[in-house]
CSV table of C-alpha atoms and ligand atoms in Angstrom, one decimal:
chain,number,residue,atom,x,y,z
A,19,UNK,CA,2.5,6.8,33.9
A,20,UNK,CA,5.7,5.4,32.5
A,21,UNK,CA,4.2,2.1,31.8
A,22,UNK,CA,2.1,3.8,29.1
A,23,UNK,CA,5.2,4.9,27.3
A,24,UNK,CA,6.6,2.4,25.0
A,25,UNK,CA,10.2,2.9,24.0
A,26,UNK,CA,10.1,0.7,20.9
A,27,UNK,CA,7.0,-0.5,18.9
A,28,UNK,CA,5.8,-4.1,19.0
A,29,UNK,CA,7.1,-6.5,16.5
A,30,UNK,CA,3.9,-7.6,14.9
A,31,UNK,CA,4.6,-8.5,11.3
A,32,UNK,CA,7.1,-10.7,9.4
A,33,UNK,CA,8.8,-7.6,8.3
A,34,UNK,CA,9.3,-6.1,11.8
A,35,UNK,CA,12.2,-8.4,13.0
A,36,UNK,CA,14.0,-8.0,9.6
A,37,UNK,CA,13.8,-4.2,9.7
A,38,UNK,CA,14.9,-4.2,13.3
A,39,UNK,CA,17.8,-6.5,12.5
A,40,UNK,CA,19.2,-3.9,10.1
A,41,UNK,CA,18.4,-1.0,12.5
A,42,UNK,CA,20.2,-2.6,15.4
A,43,UNK,CA,23.1,-3.8,13.3
A,44,UNK,CA,23.7,-0.2,12.0
A,45,UNK,CA,23.3,1.1,15.6
A,46,UNK,CA,25.9,-1.5,16.8
A,47,UNK,CA,28.4,-0.7,13.9
A,48,UNK,CA,28.0,3.0,14.6
A,49,UNK,CA,28.4,2.6,18.4
A,50,UNK,CA,31.5,0.4,17.9
A,51,UNK,CA,33.2,3.0,15.7
A,52,UNK,CA,32.2,5.9,17.8
A,53,UNK,CA,33.8,4.3,20.9
A,54,UNK,CA,36.9,3.1,18.8
A,55,UNK,CA,37.5,6.5,17.2
A,56,UNK,CA,36.8,8.6,20.2
A,57,UNK,CA,38.9,6.3,22.4
A,58,UNK,CA,41.9,6.4,20.0
A,59,UNK,CA,41.7,10.2,19.8
A,60,UNK,CA,42.0,10.4,23.5
A,61,UNK,CA,44.7,7.7,23.8
A,62,UNK,CA,46.8,9.3,21.0
A,63,UNK,CA,46.4,12.8,22.5
A,64,UNK,CA,47.8,11.6,25.7
A,65,UNK,CA,50.4,9.1,24.5
A,66,UNK,CA,51.9,11.4,21.8
A,67,UNK,CA,51.5,14.7,23.5
A,68,UNK,CA,54.4,17.3,23.1
A,69,UNK,CA,56.5,17.0,26.2
A,70,UNK,CA,58.9,19.9,25.7
A,71,UNK,CA,59.2,23.0,23.5
A,72,UNK,CA,62.2,21.5,21.6
A,73,UNK,CA,60.6,18.3,20.8
A,74,UNK,CA,60.3,17.6,17.0
A,75,UNK,CA,58.3,14.5,16.0
A,76,UNK,CA,60.1,11.9,13.9
A,77,UNK,CA,59.3,11.7,10.2
A,78,UNK,CA,56.4,9.4,9.4
A,79,UNK,CA,56.7,7.3,6.2
A,80,UNK,CA,53.5,6.3,4.5
A,81,UNK,CA,52.6,2.7,4.8
A,82,UNK,CA,50.5,0.9,2.1
A,83,UNK,CA,49.4,-1.7,4.6
A,84,UNK,CA,47.9,0.9,7.0
A,85,UNK,CA,46.2,2.7,4.1
A,86,UNK,CA,44.6,-0.5,2.8
A,87,UNK,CA,43.7,-1.4,6.3
A,88,UNK,CA,41.5,1.6,6.8
A,89,UNK,CA,40.1,1.5,3.3
A,90,UNK,CA,39.1,-2.2,2.7
A,91,UNK,CA,37.4,-3.3,5.9
A,92,UNK,CA,35.0,-0.3,5.9
A,93,UNK,CA,34.3,-0.9,2.2
A,94,UNK,CA,33.3,-4.5,3.0
A,95,UNK,CA,31.2,-3.5,5.9
A,96,UNK,CA,29.3,-1.0,3.8
A,97,UNK,CA,28.8,-3.6,1.1
A,98,UNK,CA,27.3,-6.0,3.6
A,99,UNK,CA,24.9,-3.3,4.8
A,100,UNK,CA,24.0,-2.5,1.2
A,101,UNK,CA,23.2,-6.1,0.1
A,102,UNK,CA,21.4,-6.8,3.4
A,103,UNK,CA,19.3,-3.6,3.1
A,104,UNK,CA,18.6,-4.2,-0.6
A,105,UNK,CA,17.3,-7.7,0.1
A,106,UNK,CA,14.9,-6.5,2.8
A,107,UNK,CA,13.8,-3.6,0.6
A,108,UNK,CA,13.0,-5.9,-2.4
A,109,UNK,CA,11.0,-8.2,-0.2
A,110,UNK,CA,9.2,-5.3,1.3
A,111,UNK,CA,8.0,-3.9,-2.0
A,112,UNK,CA,7.1,-7.2,-3.7
A,113,UNK,CA,3.9,-8.7,-2.4
A,114,UNK,CA,3.6,-12.5,-2.6
A,115,UNK,CA,0.9,-14.0,-4.8
A,116,UNK,CA,-1.7,-15.3,-2.4
A,117,UNK,CA,-2.6,-12.0,-0.7
A,118,UNK,CA,-5.8,-10.8,0.8
A,119,UNK,CA,-6.4,-7.5,-1.1
A,120,UNK,CA,-7.6,-4.2,0.3
A,121,UNK,CA,-8.2,-0.9,-1.5
A,122,UNK,CA,-7.5,2.3,0.3
A,123,UNK,CA,-8.5,5.8,-0.5
A,124,UNK,CA,-7.0,8.6,1.6
A,125,UNK,CA,-8.6,12.0,1.9
A,126,UNK,CA,-8.3,14.9,4.3
A,127,UNK,CA,-8.5,13.5,6.9
A,128,UNK,CA,-9.6,9.9,6.9
A,129,UNK,CA,-8.9,6.5,5.5
A,130,UNK,CA,-11.5,4.7,3.4
A,131,UNK,CA,-10.8,0.9,3.1
A,132,UNK,CA,-12.6,-1.6,0.9
A,133,UNK,CA,-12.3,-5.3,0.8
A,134,UNK,CA,-13.2,-6.6,-2.7
A,135,UNK,CA,-15.3,-9.4,-1.0
A,136,UNK,CA,-17.6,-7.1,0.8
A,137,UNK,CA,-16.7,-5.0,3.8
A,138,UNK,CA,-16.0,-1.3,3.7
A,139,UNK,CA,-14.3,0.4,6.6
A,140,UNK,CA,-13.3,3.9,7.8
A,141,UNK,CA,-10.1,4.4,9.8
A,142,UNK,CA,-10.1,0.7,10.7
A,143,UNK,CA,-8.8,-2.3,8.9
A,144,UNK,CA,-9.5,-5.9,9.8
A,145,UNK,CA,-6.9,-8.4,8.6
A,146,UNK,CA,-6.3,-12.1,9.1
A,147,UNK,CA,-3.4,-13.4,11.3
A,148,UNK,CA,-0.4,-14.9,9.5
A,149,UNK,CA,-1.9,-14.2,6.0
A,150,UNK,CA,-0.2,-11.7,3.7
A,151,UNK,CA,-2.3,-8.6,3.0
A,152,UNK,CA,-1.8,-6.3,0.1
A,153,UNK,CA,-3.0,-2.8,0.0
A,154,UNK,CA,-3.5,-0.7,-3.1
A,155,UNK,CA,-3.6,3.0,-2.1
A,156,UNK,CA,-4.5,6.3,-3.7
A,157,UNK,CA,-5.2,9.8,-2.4
A,158,UNK,CA,-8.2,11.9,-3.3
A,159,UNK,CA,-6.4,15.2,-2.5
A,160,UNK,CA,-2.8,15.7,-1.1
A,161,UNK,CA,0.0,13.3,-0.3
A,162,UNK,CA,-0.7,11.1,2.8
A,163,UNK,CA,1.4,8.3,4.2
A,164,UNK,CA,0.0,5.0,5.4
A,165,UNK,CA,2.1,3.9,8.3
A,166,UNK,CA,1.8,1.0,10.8
A,167,UNK,CA,4.8,1.3,13.2
A,168,UNK,CA,4.2,-2.1,14.8
A,169,UNK,CA,4.5,-3.8,11.4
A,170,UNK,CA,7.4,-1.6,10.2
A,171,UNK,CA,5.6,-0.7,7.0
A,172,UNK,CA,5.0,2.7,5.6
A,173,UNK,CA,4.0,3.9,2.1
A,174,UNK,CA,3.3,7.3,0.6
A,175,UNK,CA,-0.3,7.7,-0.7
A,176,UNK,CA,-0.2,9.9,-3.7
A,177,UNK,CA,-3.0,11.6,-5.7
A,178,UNK,CA,-3.3,10.2,-9.3
A,179,UNK,CA,-1.2,7.1,-8.8
A,180,UNK,CA,-1.8,3.7,-7.2
A,181,UNK,CA,0.9,2.6,-4.8
A,182,UNK,CA,1.0,-0.8,-2.9
A,183,UNK,CA,2.1,-2.0,0.5
A,184,UNK,CA,2.0,-5.5,1.9
A,185,UNK,CA,2.5,-7.1,5.3
A,186,UNK,CA,1.9,-10.4,7.1
A,187,UNK,CA,0.7,-9.8,10.7
A,188,UNK,CA,2.1,-12.2,13.2
A,189,UNK,CA,0.3,-11.1,16.4
A,190,UNK,CA,-3.4,-10.8,17.2
A,191,UNK,CA,-4.7,-7.6,18.5
A,192,UNK,CA,-5.1,-3.9,17.7
A,193,UNK,CA,-2.3,-1.9,16.2
A,194,UNK,CA,-2.1,1.8,15.5
A,195,UNK,CA,-2.4,3.3,12.0
A,196,UNK,CA,-0.9,6.7,11.4
A,197,UNK,CA,-0.9,9.2,8.6
A,198,UNK,CA,2.9,9.9,8.5
A,199,UNK,CA,2.9,12.8,6.0
A,200,UNK,CA,1.8,16.3,7.1
A,201,UNK,CA,-1.4,16.8,5.1
A,202,UNK,CA,-3.1,19.8,6.6
A,203,UNK,CA,-5.0,21.0,9.6
A,204,UNK,CA,-6.2,17.7,11.0
A,205,UNK,CA,-3.2,15.6,9.9
A,206,UNK,CA,-2.7,14.6,13.6
A,207,UNK,CA,-6.2,13.1,13.7
A,208,UNK,CA,-5.8,11.0,10.6
A,209,UNK,CA,-5.2,7.9,12.6
A,210,UNK,CA,-6.8,4.5,12.9
A,211,UNK,CA,-6.5,0.9,14.0
A,212,UNK,CA,-5.5,-2.3,12.4
A,213,UNK,CA,-7.3,-5.2,13.9
A,214,UNK,CA,-5.6,-8.6,13.4
A,215,UNK,CA,-8.1,-11.5,13.8
A,216,UNK,CA,-8.0,-15.3,13.7
A,217,UNK,CA,-8.4,-16.3,10.0
A,218,UNK,CA,-11.6,-18.2,10.6
A,219,UNK,CA,-13.2,-15.3,12.5
A,220,UNK,CA,-11.9,-13.0,9.7
A,221,UNK,CA,-13.7,-15.0,7.1
A,222,UNK,CA,-17.0,-14.7,9.0
A,223,UNK,CA,-16.5,-11.0,9.5
A,224,UNK,CA,-15.8,-10.5,5.9
A,225,UNK,CA,-19.1,-11.8,4.8
A,226,UNK,CA,-21.3,-10.1,7.4
A,227,UNK,CA,-23.3,-7.3,5.9
A,228,UNK,CA,-21.6,-7.5,2.6
A,229,UNK,CA,-24.5,-6.4,0.4
A,230,UNK,CA,-23.0,-2.9,-0.1
A,231,UNK,CA,-19.7,-4.5,-1.3
A,232,UNK,CA,-17.5,-2.3,-3.5
A,233,UNK,CA,-18.1,-4.7,-6.4
A,234,UNK,CA,-21.9,-4.1,-6.1
A,235,UNK,CA,-21.4,-0.4,-5.9
A,236,UNK,CA,-19.1,-0.6,-8.9
A,237,UNK,CA,-21.8,-2.5,-10.8
A,238,UNK,CA,-24.3,0.3,-10.0
A,239,UNK,CA,-21.8,2.9,-11.3
A,240,UNK,CA,-21.2,0.8,-14.4
A,241,UNK,CA,-24.9,1.0,-15.2
A,242,UNK,CA,-25.4,4.6,-14.0
A,243,UNK,CA,-22.5,6.0,-15.9
A,244,UNK,CA,-23.6,4.2,-19.1
A,245,UNK,CA,-20.5,2.1,-19.4
A,246,UNK,CA,-22.8,-0.8,-20.3
A,247,UNK,CA,-24.0,1.1,-23.4
A,248,UNK,CA,-20.8,0.2,-25.2
A,249,UNK,CA,-19.0,-2.4,-23.0
A,250,UNK,CA,-21.4,-5.2,-23.8
A,251,UNK,CA,-21.7,-8.4,-25.8
A,252,UNK,CA,-22.7,-6.5,-29.0
A,253,UNK,CA,-19.2,-5.1,-28.9
A,254,UNK,CA,-18.8,-1.4,-29.7
A,255,UNK,CA,-16.1,-1.4,-27.0
A,256,UNK,CA,-14.1,-4.2,-25.5
A,257,UNK,CA,-15.9,-6.7,-23.3
A,258,UNK,CA,-14.4,-6.4,-19.8
A,259,UNK,CA,-14.8,-10.0,-18.7
A,260,UNK,CA,-11.8,-12.0,-17.7
A,261,UNK,CA,-9.2,-9.3,-18.5
A,262,UNK,CA,-7.9,-8.9,-15.0
A,263,UNK,CA,-4.1,-9.5,-14.7
A,264,UNK,CA,-4.0,-10.5,-18.4
A,265,UNK,CA,-1.9,-9.0,-21.2
A,266,UNK,CA,-4.1,-7.6,-23.9
A,267,UNK,CA,-3.0,-6.3,-27.4
A,268,UNK,CA,-3.3,-2.6,-28.2
A,269,UNK,CA,-4.1,-0.9,-31.5
A,270,UNK,CA,-0.5,0.5,-31.7
A,271,UNK,CA,0.9,-3.0,-31.6
A,272,UNK,CA,2.0,-3.0,-28.0
A,273,UNK,CA,0.4,-5.0,-25.2
A,274,UNK,CA,-0.7,-3.8,-21.8
A,275,UNK,CA,-1.0,-5.7,-18.5
A,276,UNK,CA,-4.5,-5.1,-17.0
A,277,UNK,CA,-4.2,-3.9,-13.4
A,278,UNK,CA,-5.5,-1.0,-11.3
A,279,UNK,CA,-3.3,1.6,-13.0
A,280,UNK,CA,-4.3,0.6,-16.5
A,281,UNK,CA,-8.0,0.5,-15.8
A,282,UNK,CA,-7.9,3.9,-14.0
A,283,UNK,CA,-6.0,5.4,-16.8
A,284,UNK,CA,-8.4,4.1,-19.4
A,285,UNK,CA,-11.4,5.5,-17.5
A,286,UNK,CA,-9.9,9.0,-17.1
A,287,UNK,CA,-7.9,9.1,-20.3
A,288,UNK,CA,-9.4,6.6,-22.8
A,289,UNK,CA,-7.1,7.8,-25.6
A,290,UNK,CA,-4.0,6.6,-23.9
A,291,UNK,CA,-4.1,2.9,-24.6
A,292,UNK,CA,-6.7,1.8,-27.1
A,293,UNK,CA,-7.4,-1.9,-27.4
A,294,UNK,CA,-6.6,-3.6,-30.7
A,295,UNK,CA,-9.6,-3.9,-33.0
A,296,UNK,CA,-11.7,-1.0,-31.5
A,297,UNK,CA,-12.1,2.7,-32.4
A,298,UNK,CA,-11.6,5.1,-29.6
A,299,UNK,CA,-15.1,6.6,-29.0
A,300,UNK,CA,-15.1,6.6,-25.2
A,301,UNK,CA,-15.5,10.0,-23.4
A,302,UNK,CA,-13.2,10.8,-20.5
A,303,UNK,CA,-14.6,10.4,-17.0
A,304,UNK,CA,-11.9,12.7,-15.6
A,305,UNK,CA,-13.4,14.8,-12.8
A,306,UNK,CA,-16.7,12.9,-12.8
A,307,UNK,CA,-15.9,10.1,-10.4
A,308,UNK,CA,-14.3,10.2,-7.0
A,309,UNK,CA,-11.3,7.9,-6.2
A,310,UNK,CA,-13.6,5.7,-4.2
A,311,UNK,CA,-15.9,5.3,-7.2
A,312,UNK,CA,-13.0,4.6,-9.5
A,313,UNK,CA,-11.8,1.9,-7.2
A,314,UNK,CA,-15.3,0.4,-7.0
A,315,UNK,CA,-15.5,0.3,-10.8
A,316,UNK,CA,-12.1,-1.3,-10.9
A,317,UNK,CA,-13.1,-3.9,-8.2
A,318,UNK,CA,-16.3,-4.6,-10.2
A,319,UNK,CA,-14.4,-5.0,-13.5
A,320,UNK,CA,-11.8,-7.3,-11.9
A,321,UNK,CA,-14.6,-9.5,-10.6
A,322,UNK,CA,-16.2,-10.0,-14.1
A,323,UNK,CA,-16.0,-13.6,-15.1
A,324,UNK,CA,-17.4,-15.1,-18.3
A,325,UNK,CA,-21.1,-14.0,-18.8
A,326,UNK,CA,-21.0,-11.6,-15.8
A,327,UNK,CA,-21.5,-8.4,-17.8
A,328,UNK,CA,-24.9,-7.0,-16.8
A,329,UNK,CA,-27.7,-7.1,-19.3
A,330,UNK,CA,-27.8,-3.9,-21.4
A,331,UNK,CA,-31.4,-3.3,-20.4
A,332,UNK,CA,-31.7,-4.2,-16.8
A,333,UNK,CA,-34.8,-5.8,-15.6
A,334,UNK,CA,-36.3,-3.0,-13.7
A,335,UNK,CA,-38.5,-3.7,-10.7
A,336,UNK,CA,-42.1,-3.5,-11.7
A,337,UNK,CA,-43.9,-0.5,-10.0
A,338,UNK,CA,-45.4,-1.5,-6.7
A,339,UNK,CA,-49.1,-2.2,-7.1
A,340,UNK,CA,-51.0,0.3,-5.2
A,341,UNK,CA,-53.9,-1.1,-3.2
A,342,UNK,CA,-57.0,-0.2,-5.1
A,343,UNK,CA,-59.7,0.8,-2.7
A,344,UNK,CA,-62.5,0.3,-5.3
A,345,UNK,CA,-61.7,-3.3,-6.1
A,346,UNK,CA,-62.9,-5.0,-3.0
A,347,UNK,CA,-63.0,-8.4,-4.7
A,348,UNK,CA,-59.2,-8.4,-5.1
A,349,UNK,CA,-58.6,-9.0,-1.4
A,350,UNK,CA,-59.7,-12.3,0.2
B,427,CUA,CU1,-3.1,12.5,5.9
B,427,CUA,CU2,-1.4,13.4,7.2
């Protein structure tokens, strides 16, 4: 039975040993000072105990050296811990450039995960070994928390705002995913698995059954929701091709960097940041799209290269020809 119980999680990402380094250093500092202080209390209590009722202790003069001695070394130790912690923290919140991206929607009580290239998953995430993975997360309802203890990563998932989390897995296998923020009745069942695969296998897995990719779903929404009526080549509204991760000018003279947050804001609140050279005529889609649909639209928009905007009038499938019983000559 005890073999099932793990005292400490696996170290399965590049971040894990670094976080553990700080954790164990703090533990060692604390342990050292607990032993030192408790030991000195006991030693002094015995060594300087009152030996008779008449005994009066000698006057103690203050000593600058002693005062500096107990002020400066702890200050230096705290500074070391501060800079060390800050360095790991900054690395933990800044994803590198060459990441595999995944979009995550949390809702009571499950995780929806979408790879822009194709696959969609629930409560399970496949990732390549030794490649950095970046998650963009949002919640459909309450605050959740995406936590992978073996990777030492953890991020609040908040309604109405995208947050990010990144990691580089360093071990193959399956690792537990938890929701680490109490989110209602079935919070304890909001769990899943991270499956770390060999990169070549991962590439194959990614393209299997990818016809219902989020970008394809987003394209459907783009047509269904009539986005195409204005966002087209004729230009009543900005063309959305090749805008991803670019700076674009706004009507008020500012510029905006096109990312998930900007696109989401513009869909829900088009008045917020109007693109230079256009009138604001777009209705708000607030309350009409789920977070998953919003992400699919965003994934579609970020995928748009030159000439990729769908035709305004889509070629519809011709109605299926019904076999005509009367026209015998039509069949061989
Ligand atoms: Cu979601 Cu707890």
